[in-house]
GROMACS .gro file of C-alpha atoms in nm:
model
  256
    1MET     CA    1   4.159  14.323   4.868
    2THR     CA    2   4.318  14.005   4.735
    3ALA     CA    3   4.496  13.785   4.972
    4GLY     CA    4   4.859  13.618   4.877
    5LEU     CA    5   4.798  13.266   4.781
    6GLY     CA    6   5.040  12.975   4.880
    7HIS     CA    7   5.131  12.810   4.558
    8ASP     CA    8   5.408  12.623   4.329
    9VAL     CA    9   5.474  12.595   3.984
   10HIS     CA   10   5.559  12.311   3.813
   11GLY     CA   11   5.682  12.187   3.441
   12PRO     CA   12   5.796  12.324   3.129
   13ASP     CA   13   5.836  12.697   3.068
   14GLY     CA   14   5.623  12.804   2.765
   15ALA     CA   15   5.403  12.521   2.821
   16PRO     CA   16   5.034  12.567   2.860
   17VAL     CA   17   4.920  12.669   3.186
   18VAL     CA   18   4.661  12.474   3.415
   19VAL     CA   19   4.565  12.614   3.718
   20LEU     CA   20   4.422  12.370   4.005
   21GLY     CA   21   4.238  12.445   4.324
   22SER     CA   22   4.155  12.211   4.601
   23SER     CA   23   3.875  12.123   4.812
   24LEU     CA   24   3.762  12.271   5.123
   25GLY     CA   25   3.962  12.207   5.406
   26THR     CA   26   4.269  12.084   5.184
   27ASP     CA   27   4.566  12.252   5.017
   28ARG     CA   28   4.765  12.193   4.723
   29ARG     CA   29   4.907  11.865   4.807
   30MET     CA   30   4.552  11.706   4.730
   31TRP     CA   31   4.669  11.723   4.357
   32ASP     CA   32   4.981  11.522   4.419
   33PRO     CA   33   4.847  11.235   4.244
   34GLN     CA   34   4.786  11.430   3.900
   35LEU     CA   35   5.124  11.647   3.924
   36GLU     CA   36   5.356  11.429   3.783
   37ALA     CA   37   5.161  11.339   3.469
   38LEU     CA   38   5.055  11.685   3.374
   39ALA     CA   39   5.397  11.846   3.438
   40GLN     CA   40   5.551  11.644   3.182
   41GLN     CA   41   5.358  11.862   2.908
   42TYR     CA   42   5.175  12.168   3.119
   43ARG     CA   43   5.293  12.404   3.333
   44VAL     CA   44   5.086  12.330   3.643
   45VAL     CA   45   4.971  12.626   3.859
   46ARG     CA   46   4.836  12.503   4.240
   47TYR     CA   47   4.744  12.755   4.482
   48ASP     CA   48   4.581  12.720   4.808
   49HIS     CA   49   4.265  12.901   4.882
   50ARG     CA   50   4.260  13.212   5.122
   51GLY     CA   51   4.265  13.089   5.481
   52HIS     CA   52   4.408  12.737   5.390
   53GLY     CA   53   4.756  12.617   5.326
   54ALA     CA   54   5.019  12.879   5.314
   55SER     CA   55   4.788  13.120   5.206
   56GLU     CA   56   4.697  13.450   5.416
   57VAL     CA   57   4.428  13.420   5.626
   58PRO     CA   58   4.208  13.762   5.626
   59ALA     CA   59   3.869  13.736   5.864
   60GLY     CA   60   3.598  13.653   5.678
   61PRO     CA   61   3.310  13.602   5.570
   62TYR     CA   62   3.459  13.552   5.235
   63GLY     CA   63   3.255  13.535   4.899
   64LEU     CA   64   3.325  13.304   4.595
   65ALA     CA   65   3.437  13.646   4.427
   66ASP     CA   66   3.703  13.702   4.657
   67LEU     CA   67   3.839  13.374   4.633
   68ALA     CA   68   3.871  13.394   4.256
   69GLN     CA   69   4.009  13.753   4.268
   70ASP     CA   70   4.285  13.593   4.491
   71VAL     CA   71   4.365  13.340   4.173
   72LEU     CA   72   4.345  13.632   3.931
   73ALA     CA   73   4.613  13.820   4.122
   74LEU     CA   74   4.839  13.516   4.152
   75LEU     CA   75   4.833  13.467   3.799
   76ASP     CA   76   4.910  13.841   3.717
   77SER     CA   77   5.198  13.838   3.924
   78LEU     CA   78   5.320  13.493   3.739
   79GLY     CA   79   5.260  13.666   3.447
   80VAL     CA   80   4.985  13.407   3.317
   81GLU     CA   81   4.724  13.579   3.077
   82ARG     CA   82   4.550  13.251   2.906
   83PHE     CA   83   4.482  12.929   3.125
   84THR     CA   84   4.270  12.611   3.180
   85ALA     CA   85   4.083  12.652   3.527
   86GLY     CA   86   4.064  12.306   3.708
   87GLY     CA   87   3.941  12.242   4.062
   88LEU     CA   88   3.781  12.031   4.289
   89SER     CA   89   3.486  12.078   4.491
   90LEU     CA   90   3.566  12.460   4.656
   91GLY     CA   91   3.862  12.462   4.348
   92GLY     CA   92   3.550  12.384   4.106
   93MET     CA   93   3.377  12.649   4.192
   94VAL     CA   94   3.631  12.908   4.168
   95SER     CA   95   3.717  12.771   3.822
   96MET     CA   96   3.355  12.809   3.707
   97TRP     CA   97   3.347  13.180   3.814
   98LEU     CA   98   3.641  13.254   3.662
   99ALA     CA   99   3.545  13.048   3.323
  100ALA     CA  100   3.216  13.298   3.374
  101HIS     CA  101   3.382  13.629   3.462
  102VAL     CA  102   3.701  13.617   3.262
  103PRO     CA  103   3.637  13.446   2.969
  104ASP     CA  104   3.868  13.572   2.725
  105ARG     CA  105   4.171  13.425   2.978
  106VAL     CA  106   3.995  13.039   3.059
  107GLU     CA  107   4.091  12.835   2.775
  108LYS     CA  108   3.925  12.508   2.918
  109LEU     CA  109   3.740  12.421   3.204
  110ALA     CA  110   3.778  12.102   3.419
  111LEU     CA  111   3.577  12.051   3.705
  112PHE     CA  112   3.574  11.745   3.964
  113CYS     CA  113   3.327  11.663   4.226
  114THR     CA  114   3.170  12.010   4.238
  115SER     CA  115   2.859  12.191   4.233
  116ALA     CA  116   2.717  12.517   4.100
  117TYR     CA  117   2.469  12.568   4.362
  118LEU     CA  118   2.479  12.387   4.707
  119PRO     CA  119   2.191  12.433   4.957
  120PRO     CA  120   2.117  12.436   5.236
  121LEU     CA  121   2.273  12.780   5.335
  122GLU     CA  122   2.201  12.683   5.695
  123GLY     CA  123   2.433  12.396   5.672
  124TRP     CA  124   2.727  12.612   5.594
  125LEU     CA  125   2.685  12.887   5.826
  126ASP     CA  126   2.638  12.624   6.126
  127ARG     CA  127   2.938  12.461   6.019
  128ALA     CA  128   3.101  12.780   6.004
  129ALA     CA  129   2.977  12.876   6.372
  130THR     CA  130   3.117  12.502   6.470
  131VAL     CA  131   3.450  12.561   6.343
  132ARG     CA  132   3.489  12.936   6.480
  133ALA     CA  133   3.409  12.831   6.830
  134ASP     CA  134   3.568  12.463   6.846
  135GLY     CA  135   3.824  12.480   6.546
  136THR     CA  136   3.846  12.249   6.259
  137GLY     CA  137   3.945  11.947   6.449
  138ALA     CA  138   3.577  11.957   6.562
  139ILE     CA  139   3.455  11.844   6.203
  140ALA     CA  140   3.748  11.663   6.102
  141ASP     CA  141   3.632  11.310   6.128
  142ALA     CA  142   3.271  11.382   5.995
  143VAL     CA  143   3.413  11.569   5.672
  144VAL     CA  144   3.679  11.304   5.584
  145ALA     CA  145   3.432  11.022   5.609
  146ARG     CA  146   3.234  11.161   5.282
  147TRP     CA  147   3.568  11.177   5.073
  148PHE     CA  148   3.629  10.839   5.013
  149THR     CA  149   3.479  10.523   5.059
  150PRO     CA  150   3.510  10.295   5.304
  151GLY     CA  151   3.665  10.003   5.106
  152PHE     CA  152   3.939  10.254   5.013
  153ALA     CA  153   3.961  10.406   5.362
  154ALA     CA  154   4.032  10.045   5.501
  155ALA     CA  155   4.275   9.983   5.213
  156ARG     CA  156   4.466  10.334   5.228
  157PRO     CA  157   4.472  10.476   5.618
  158ASP     CA  158   4.770  10.656   5.522
  159VAL     CA  159   4.564  10.860   5.260
  160VAL     CA  160   4.290  10.934   5.487
  161ALA     CA  161   4.510  11.023   5.790
  162ALA     CA  162   4.694  11.264   5.543
  163HIS     CA  163   4.401  11.436   5.418
  164ARG     CA  164   4.243  11.453   5.779
  165ALA     CA  165   4.563  11.612   5.869
  166MET     CA  166   4.484  11.881   5.616
  167VAL     CA  167   4.135  11.969   5.742
  168VAL     CA  168   4.298  12.001   6.108
  169GLY     CA  169   4.574  12.234   5.983
  170THR     CA  170   4.342  12.454   5.819
  171PRO     CA  171   4.290  12.766   6.014
  172ALA     CA  172   3.946  12.811   6.159
  173GLU     CA  173   3.910  13.158   6.019
  174GLY     CA  174   3.959  13.044   5.675
  175TYR     CA  175   3.778  12.732   5.685
  176ALA     CA  176   3.481  12.918   5.841
  177GLY     CA  177   3.498  13.203   5.582
  178CYS     CA  178   3.502  12.927   5.274
  179CYS     CA  179   3.180  12.775   5.433
  180GLU     CA  180   3.025  13.127   5.416
  181ALA     CA  181   3.141  13.169   5.016
  182ILE     CA  182   2.987  12.820   4.975
  183ALA     CA  183   2.653  12.939   5.133
  184ALA     CA  184   2.617  13.249   4.957
  185MET     CA  185   2.694  13.075   4.596
  186ASP     CA  186   2.465  13.026   4.294
  187LEU     CA  187   2.625  13.000   3.962
  188ARG     CA  188   2.376  12.818   3.747
  189ASP     CA  189   2.285  13.155   3.588
  190THR     CA  190   2.633  13.273   3.537
  191LEU     CA  191   2.698  12.960   3.379
  192ALA     CA  192   2.573  13.095   3.059
  193LYS     CA  193   2.865  13.336   3.023
  194VAL     CA  194   3.134  13.032   2.989
  195THR     CA  195   3.306  12.975   2.658
  196ALA     CA  196   3.526  12.730   2.736
  197PRO     CA  197   3.487  12.372   2.669
  198ALA     CA  198   3.443  12.175   3.009
  199LEU     CA  199   3.499  11.831   3.129
  200VAL     CA  200   3.280  11.774   3.449
  201VAL     CA  201   3.370  11.472   3.664
  202ALA     CA  202   3.150  11.330   3.927
  203THR     CA  203   3.203  11.005   4.130
  204ALA     CA  204   2.980  10.702   4.177
  205ASP     CA  205   2.948  10.749   4.573
  206ASP     CA  206   2.957  11.116   4.657
  207PRO     CA  207   2.755  11.235   4.942
  208ALA     CA  208   2.851  11.580   4.910
  209THR     CA  209   2.832  11.637   4.533
  210PRO     CA  210   2.622  11.375   4.381
  211GLN     CA  211   2.619  11.310   4.009
  212GLU     CA  212   2.322  11.555   3.961
  213HIS     CA  213   2.560  11.801   4.014
  214ALA     CA  214   2.762  11.758   3.745
  215ARG     CA  215   2.474  11.701   3.496
  216THR     CA  216   2.295  12.045   3.640
  217ILE     CA  217   2.643  12.217   3.584
  218ALA     CA  218   2.650  12.068   3.210
  219ALA     CA  219   2.295  12.186   3.137
  220CYS     CA  220   2.341  12.525   3.247
  221LEU     CA  221   2.633  12.559   2.996
  222PRO     CA  222   2.563  12.744   2.672
  223ASP     CA  223   2.423  12.472   2.395
  224ASP     CA  224   2.729  12.591   2.190
  225VAL     CA  225   2.968  12.496   2.482
  226GLN     CA  226   3.123  12.152   2.471
  227ALA     CA  227   3.051  11.961   2.772
  228ARG     CA  228   3.163  11.622   2.839
  229VAL     CA  229   3.023  11.435   3.183
  230GLU     CA  230   3.199  11.152   3.320
  231VAL     CA  231   3.155  10.940   3.637
  232VAL     CA  232   3.439  10.732   3.793
  233PRO     CA  233   3.428  10.511   4.130
  234GLY     CA  234   3.503  10.694   4.453
  235ALA     CA  235   3.323  10.942   4.701
  236HIS     CA  236   3.427  11.286   4.713
  237LEU     CA  237   3.794  11.313   4.662
  238GLY     CA  238   3.753  11.157   4.311
  239THR     CA  239   4.101  11.268   4.240
  240VAL     CA  240   4.268  11.115   4.506
  241GLU     CA  241   4.044  10.815   4.516
  242SER     CA  242   4.013  10.717   4.123
  243ALA     CA  243   4.333  10.923   4.074
  244ASP     CA  244   4.414  10.709   3.727
  245ALA     CA  245   4.072  10.775   3.589
  246CYS     CA  246   4.066  11.142   3.667
  247THR     CA  247   4.435  11.197   3.544
  248ARG     CA  248   4.322  11.005   3.190
  249LEU     CA  249   4.037  11.239   3.169
  250LEU     CA  250   4.227  11.540   3.246
  251LEU     CA  251   4.471  11.503   2.970
  252GLU     CA  252   4.222  11.408   2.731
  253HIS     CA  253   4.049  11.711   2.793
  254LEU     CA  254   4.326  11.893   2.767
  255ALA     CA  255   4.473  11.745   2.455
  256GLY     CA  256   4.115  11.740   2.275
   0.00000   0.00000   0.00000
């Protein structure tokens, strides 16, 4: 059964649709830096993963297919047939699943700081167990330390604090269930079914999904699928720390 997803919709009626999914432990506000520019010419649908933000929190574990089917149900309810699937980290994983399993609906694929396969499985299961036992506050500092470079964190403590608050505000079951989805994920062979042109963006100092993960994604796509790999400054939340560069790349990809 699908979960109802918290979401918002911005931009002109009838414009091409861009769907944006955020990282594990954040909600749709993660995309605030891109929203104004995108919504000038695109219909932007931002959603919260199940167990995050304003979405329903079913009992875990979840599978990546569950998260993706939630998005499809949301888009069906909004009357959206064709769309660009975009996401960062977990949102990128969901986007890859959609591009591979409903290729007739995905016009373009935009991936930021993500991976098609992210072992070790035990690390994700241990994190899920910790969160279920002690809440998301128990892992918030360690998680957020990987999201921003030290220089950005020192210059913008307000941004860091806002994103830490997203982690702490995420229901434990939702966070843990999504950890289990990542643990079970391996999209490398599945990417052979993608037909949409892909933008794959990594950051220079990402400890969670280093640059080689972006190159692996591109290498797993079919030879006849256009794949552009770019590296921008920053750590894991590249669309926040290097917002201008990521927005420019996304707009170029959408217009290309």
